[in-house]
Amino acid sequence: MHRAELPLAGAASRLVGLGLWDRLPLALALESAITLAGAALFVAGSGLPRRRAIAIAALCALVLALNLAGMTVAPPPPSAAAMAGSSLATIAAVCAALGWLARRDVAPPG
C-alpha cells in the first residue's frame, strides 16, 4: 500500500512499495480483502469451537471497520507520538483478545 519508501534490508537497500495510498479507495479495498481473507483462512483452519471462531471473525471485522473509519472520516491525530502510542495500545489489546479467544483448553493433569 505504501509508497516506494520501505527498505527491504536496511537503509541502503532497495525501497519498495505499491504506491496505492495515492488511490485511497483501491488501497482500502485491497487492505480489506487481505484482512478478510486472512481471518477466513485462520478461522477455517483453526479447529476452534464455533462460538470462538465467530468471535474472532467479529473482532477482525470490528478492527477493520474502525481502521477504515480512522483512515477516511476521523480527524488527524494530534501528533506522531499520540498516533504511535494509541496504535501500540490497540495492537496490544487486539492481540491479547485474539490470544484469549484462540486459546486451547487443556484439561488439568491428574
Coordinates of N, CA and C in Angstrom, one line a residue:
M1 N 0.8 -1.2 0.0 CA 0.0 0.0 0.0 C 0.9 1.3 0.0
H2 N 2.0 1.2 0.7 CA 2.8 2.4 0.9 C 3.5 2.8 -0.4
R3 N 4.0 4.0 -0.4 CA 4.8 4.5 -1.5 C 6.1 3.7 -1.4
A4 N 6.9 3.8 -2.5 CA 8.2 3.1 -2.5 C 9.2 3.8 -1.6
E5 N 9.0 3.5 -0.3 CA 9.8 4.1 0.7 C 10.2 3.1 1.8
L6 N 9.9 1.9 1.6 CA 10.2 0.8 2.6 C 11.4 0.0 2.2
P7 N 12.5 0.1 3.0 CA 13.7 -0.6 2.6 C 13.5 -2.1 2.9
L8 N 14.0 -3.0 2.0 CA 13.9 -4.4 2.1 C 14.9 -4.9 3.2
A9 N 16.1 -4.4 3.2 CA 17.1 -5.0 4.1 C 18.0 -3.9 4.6
G10 N 17.5 -2.9 5.3 CA 18.4 -1.9 5.8 C 18.3 -0.6 5.0
A11 N 18.9 0.5 5.5 CA 18.7 1.8 4.9 C 19.3 1.9 3.5
A12 N 20.3 1.1 3.2 CA 21.0 1.2 1.9 C 20.3 0.3 0.9
S13 N 19.3 -0.5 1.2 CA 18.7 -1.5 0.3 C 17.7 -0.8 -0.6
R14 N 17.2 -1.5 -1.5 CA 16.2 -1.1 -2.4 C 14.9 -0.7 -1.7
L15 N 14.3 0.4 -2.0 CA 13.0 0.8 -1.4 C 11.8 0.2 -2.2
V16 N 10.9 -0.3 -1.5 CA 9.7 -0.9 -2.2 C 8.4 -0.4 -1.7
G17 N 7.4 -0.6 -2.4 CA 6.0 -0.2 -2.1 C 5.2 -0.1 -3.3
L18 N 3.9 -0.3 -3.2 CA 3.0 -0.3 -4.3 C 2.5 1.1 -4.7
G19 N 2.6 2.1 -3.7 CA 2.1 3.4 -4.0 C 0.6 3.5 -4.1
L20 N -0.1 2.7 -3.4 CA -1.6 2.7 -3.5 C -2.2 3.8 -2.6
W21 N -1.4 4.4 -1.8 CA -2.0 5.5 -0.9 C -2.5 6.6 -1.8
D22 N -2.0 6.8 -3.0 CA -2.4 7.8 -3.9 C -3.8 7.5 -4.5
R23 N -4.2 6.2 -4.4 CA -5.5 5.8 -4.8 C -6.2 5.1 -3.6
L24 N -6.7 6.0 -2.7 CA -7.2 5.5 -1.4 C -8.3 4.5 -1.5
P25 N -9.3 4.6 -2.4 CA -10.3 3.6 -2.5 C -9.7 2.2 -2.8
L26 N -8.8 2.2 -3.7 CA -8.1 0.9 -4.1 C -7.3 0.3 -2.9
A27 N -6.6 1.2 -2.3 CA -5.8 0.8 -1.1 C -6.7 0.2 0.0
L28 N -7.8 0.9 0.3 CA -8.8 0.4 1.3 C -9.4 -0.9 0.9
A29 N -9.8 -1.1 -0.3 CA -10.4 -2.3 -0.8 C -9.4 -3.5 -0.7
L30 N -8.1 -3.2 -1.1 CA -7.1 -4.3 -1.0 C -6.8 -4.7 0.4
E31 N -6.6 -3.7 1.3 CA -6.4 -4.0 2.7 C -7.6 -4.7 3.3
S32 N -8.8 -4.4 3.0 CA -10.0 -5.1 3.5 C -10.0 -6.5 3.0
A33 N -9.7 -6.7 1.7 CA -9.7 -8.1 1.1 C -8.6 -8.9 1.8
I34 N -7.4 -8.4 2.1 CA -6.3 -9.1 2.7 C -6.7 -9.5 4.1
T35 N -7.3 -8.5 4.9 CA -7.7 -8.8 6.2 C -8.8 -9.9 6.3
L36 N -9.8 -9.7 5.5 CA -10.9 -10.7 5.5 C -10.5 -12.1 5.1
A37 N -9.6 -12.2 4.0 CA -9.1 -13.5 3.6 C -8.2 -14.1 4.7
G38 N -7.4 -13.3 5.4 CA -6.6 -13.9 6.5 C -7.4 -14.4 7.6
A39 N -8.5 -13.6 8.0 CA -9.4 -14.0 9.1 C -10.1 -15.3 8.7
A40 N -10.6 -15.4 7.4 CA -11.3 -16.5 7.0 C -10.4 -17.8 7.0
L41 N -9.2 -17.6 6.5 CA -8.2 -18.8 6.4 C -7.9 -19.2 7.8
F42 N -7.7 -18.3 8.8 CA -7.3 -18.7 10.1 C -8.5 -19.4 10.8
V43 N -9.7 -18.8 10.7 CA -10.9 -19.4 11.3 C -11.1 -20.8 10.7
A44 N -11.0 -20.9 9.4 CA -11.3 -22.2 8.8 C -10.4 -23.3 9.2
G45 N -9.1 -23.0 9.4 CA -8.1 -24.0 9.8 C -7.8 -24.1 11.2
S46 N -8.5 -23.3 12.1 CA -8.1 -23.3 13.5 C -8.6 -24.4 14.3
G47 N -9.8 -25.0 13.9 CA -10.4 -26.1 14.7 C -11.0 -25.6 16.0
L48 N -11.2 -24.3 16.1 CA -11.8 -23.8 17.3 C -13.3 -24.0 17.4
P49 N -13.8 -24.0 18.6 CA -15.3 -24.1 18.7 C -16.0 -23.0 17.9
R50 N -17.2 -23.2 17.4 CA -17.9 -22.3 16.6 C -18.0 -20.9 17.2
R51 N -18.4 -20.8 18.5 CA -18.5 -19.5 19.1 C -17.3 -18.7 19.1
R52 N -16.1 -19.4 19.4 CA -14.9 -18.7 19.4 C -14.5 -18.2 18.0
A53 N -14.7 -19.1 17.0 CA -14.4 -18.7 15.7 C -15.2 -17.5 15.2
I54 N -16.5 -17.5 15.6 CA -17.4 -16.3 15.3 C -16.9 -15.1 16.0
A55 N -16.5 -15.2 17.2 CA -16.0 -14.1 18.0 C -14.7 -13.5 17.4
I56 N -13.8 -14.4 16.9 CA -12.6 -13.9 16.2 C -12.9 -13.2 14.9
A57 N -13.8 -13.8 14.2 CA -14.2 -13.1 12.9 C -14.9 -11.8 13.2
A58 N -15.7 -11.7 14.2 CA -16.3 -10.4 14.6 C -15.3 -9.4 15.0
L59 N -14.3 -9.8 15.8 CA -13.3 -8.9 16.3 C -12.5 -8.4 15.1
C60 N -12.1 -9.3 14.2 CA -11.4 -8.8 12.9 C -12.2 -7.8 12.1
A61 N -13.5 -8.1 12.0 CA -14.4 -7.2 11.3 C -14.5 -5.8 12.0
L62 N -14.6 -5.8 13.3 CA -14.6 -4.6 14.1 C -13.4 -3.8 13.9
V63 N -12.2 -4.5 14.0 CA -10.9 -3.8 13.8 C -10.8 -3.2 12.4
L64 N -11.2 -4.0 11.4 CA -11.2 -3.5 10.1 C -12.1 -2.3 9.9
A65 N -13.3 -2.3 10.4 CA -14.2 -1.2 10.3 C -13.7 0.1 11.0
L66 N -13.1 -0.1 12.2 CA -12.5 1.1 12.9 C -11.3 1.6 12.1
N67 N -10.5 0.7 11.5 CA -9.4 1.2 10.7 C -9.8 2.0 9.5
L68 N -10.8 1.5 8.8 CA -11.4 2.2 7.7 C -11.9 3.5 8.1
A69 N -12.7 3.6 9.2 CA -13.2 4.9 9.6 C -12.1 5.8 10.0
G70 N -11.0 5.3 10.7 CA -9.9 6.1 11.0 C -9.2 6.7 9.8
M71 N -9.2 6.0 8.8 CA -8.4 6.4 7.6 C -9.3 7.3 6.7
T72 N -10.6 7.3 6.9 CA -11.4 8.1 6.0 C -12.2 9.3 6.6
V73 N -12.7 9.1 7.8 CA -13.5 10.2 8.4 C -13.0 10.8 9.7
A74 N -12.1 10.1 10.4 CA -11.6 10.6 11.6 C -10.6 11.8 11.4
P75 N -10.5 12.7 12.3 CA -9.6 13.8 12.2 C -8.2 13.3 12.4
P76 N -7.2 14.0 11.9 CA -5.8 13.6 12.0 C -5.4 13.5 13.5
P77 N -4.5 12.7 13.9 CA -4.0 12.6 15.3 C -3.3 13.9 15.6
P78 N -3.3 14.2 16.9 CA -2.6 15.5 17.3 C -1.1 15.5 17.1
S79 N -0.5 14.3 17.1 CA 0.9 14.2 16.9 C 1.3 12.8 16.5
A80 N 2.5 12.7 16.0 CA 3.0 11.3 15.6 C 3.1 10.4 16.9
A81 N 3.6 11.0 18.0 CA 3.7 10.3 19.2 C 2.3 9.8 19.7
A82 N 1.3 10.6 19.6 CA 0.0 10.2 20.0 C -0.5 9.1 19.2
M83 N -0.3 9.2 17.9 CA -0.7 8.1 16.9 C 0.1 6.8 17.2
A84 N 1.4 6.9 17.5 CA 2.1 5.7 17.8 C 1.7 5.1 19.1
G85 N 1.5 5.9 20.1 CA 1.0 5.3 21.4 C -0.3 4.6 21.3
S86 N -1.3 5.3 20.6 CA -2.6 4.7 20.5 C -2.6 3.4 19.6
S87 N -1.7 3.5 18.6 CA -1.6 2.3 17.7 C -1.0 1.1 18.5
L88 N 0.0 1.3 19.3 CA 0.6 0.3 20.1 C -0.3 -0.3 21.1
A89 N -1.1 0.6 21.8 CA -2.0 0.1 22.8 C -3.1 -0.7 22.1
T90 N -3.6 -0.3 21.0 CA -4.6 -1.0 20.2 C -4.1 -2.4 19.8
I91 N -2.9 -2.4 19.2 CA -2.3 -3.7 18.8 C -2.2 -4.6 20.0
A92 N -1.7 -4.1 21.1 CA -1.6 -5.0 22.3 C -3.0 -5.5 22.8
A93 N -4.0 -4.7 22.8 CA -5.3 -5.1 23.2 C -5.9 -6.1 22.3
V94 N -5.8 -5.9 21.0 CA -6.3 -6.8 20.0 C -5.6 -8.1 20.0
C95 N -4.3 -8.1 20.2 CA -3.5 -9.4 20.3 C -3.9 -10.1 21.5
A96 N -4.1 -9.4 22.6 CA -4.5 -10.1 23.9 C -5.9 -10.8 23.7
A97 N -6.8 -10.0 23.1 CA -8.1 -10.6 22.9 C -8.1 -11.8 21.9
L98 N -7.3 -11.7 20.9 CA -7.2 -12.8 19.9 C -6.6 -14.0 20.6
G99 N -5.5 -13.7 21.3 CA -4.8 -14.8 22.0 C -5.8 -15.6 23.0
W100 N -6.6 -14.8 23.7 CA -7.5 -15.4 24.6 C -8.6 -16.2 23.9
L101 N -9.1 -15.6 22.8 CA -10.1 -16.3 22.0 C -9.6 -17.6 21.3
A102 N -8.4 -17.5 20.9 CA -7.8 -18.7 20.2 C -7.1 -19.7 21.1
R103 N -7.2 -19.5 22.4 CA -6.5 -20.4 23.3 C -7.1 -21.9 23.1
R104 N -6.3 -22.8 23.5 CA -6.7 -24.2 23.5 C -7.0 -24.6 24.9
D105 N -8.1 -25.1 25.2 CA -8.4 -25.5 26.6 C -7.8 -26.8 26.8
V106 N -7.0 -26.9 27.9 CA -6.2 -28.1 28.2 C -6.8 -28.6 29.5
A107 N -7.1 -29.9 29.6 CA -7.6 -30.5 30.8 C -6.5 -30.4 31.8
P108 N -6.8 -30.2 33.1 CA -5.8 -30.2 34.1 C -5.2 -31.6 34.3
P109 N -3.9 -31.7 34.6 CA -3.4 -33.0 34.8 C -4.0 -33.7 36.0
G110 N -4.0 -35.1 35.9 CA -4.5 -35.8 37.1 C -5.8 -36.4 37.0

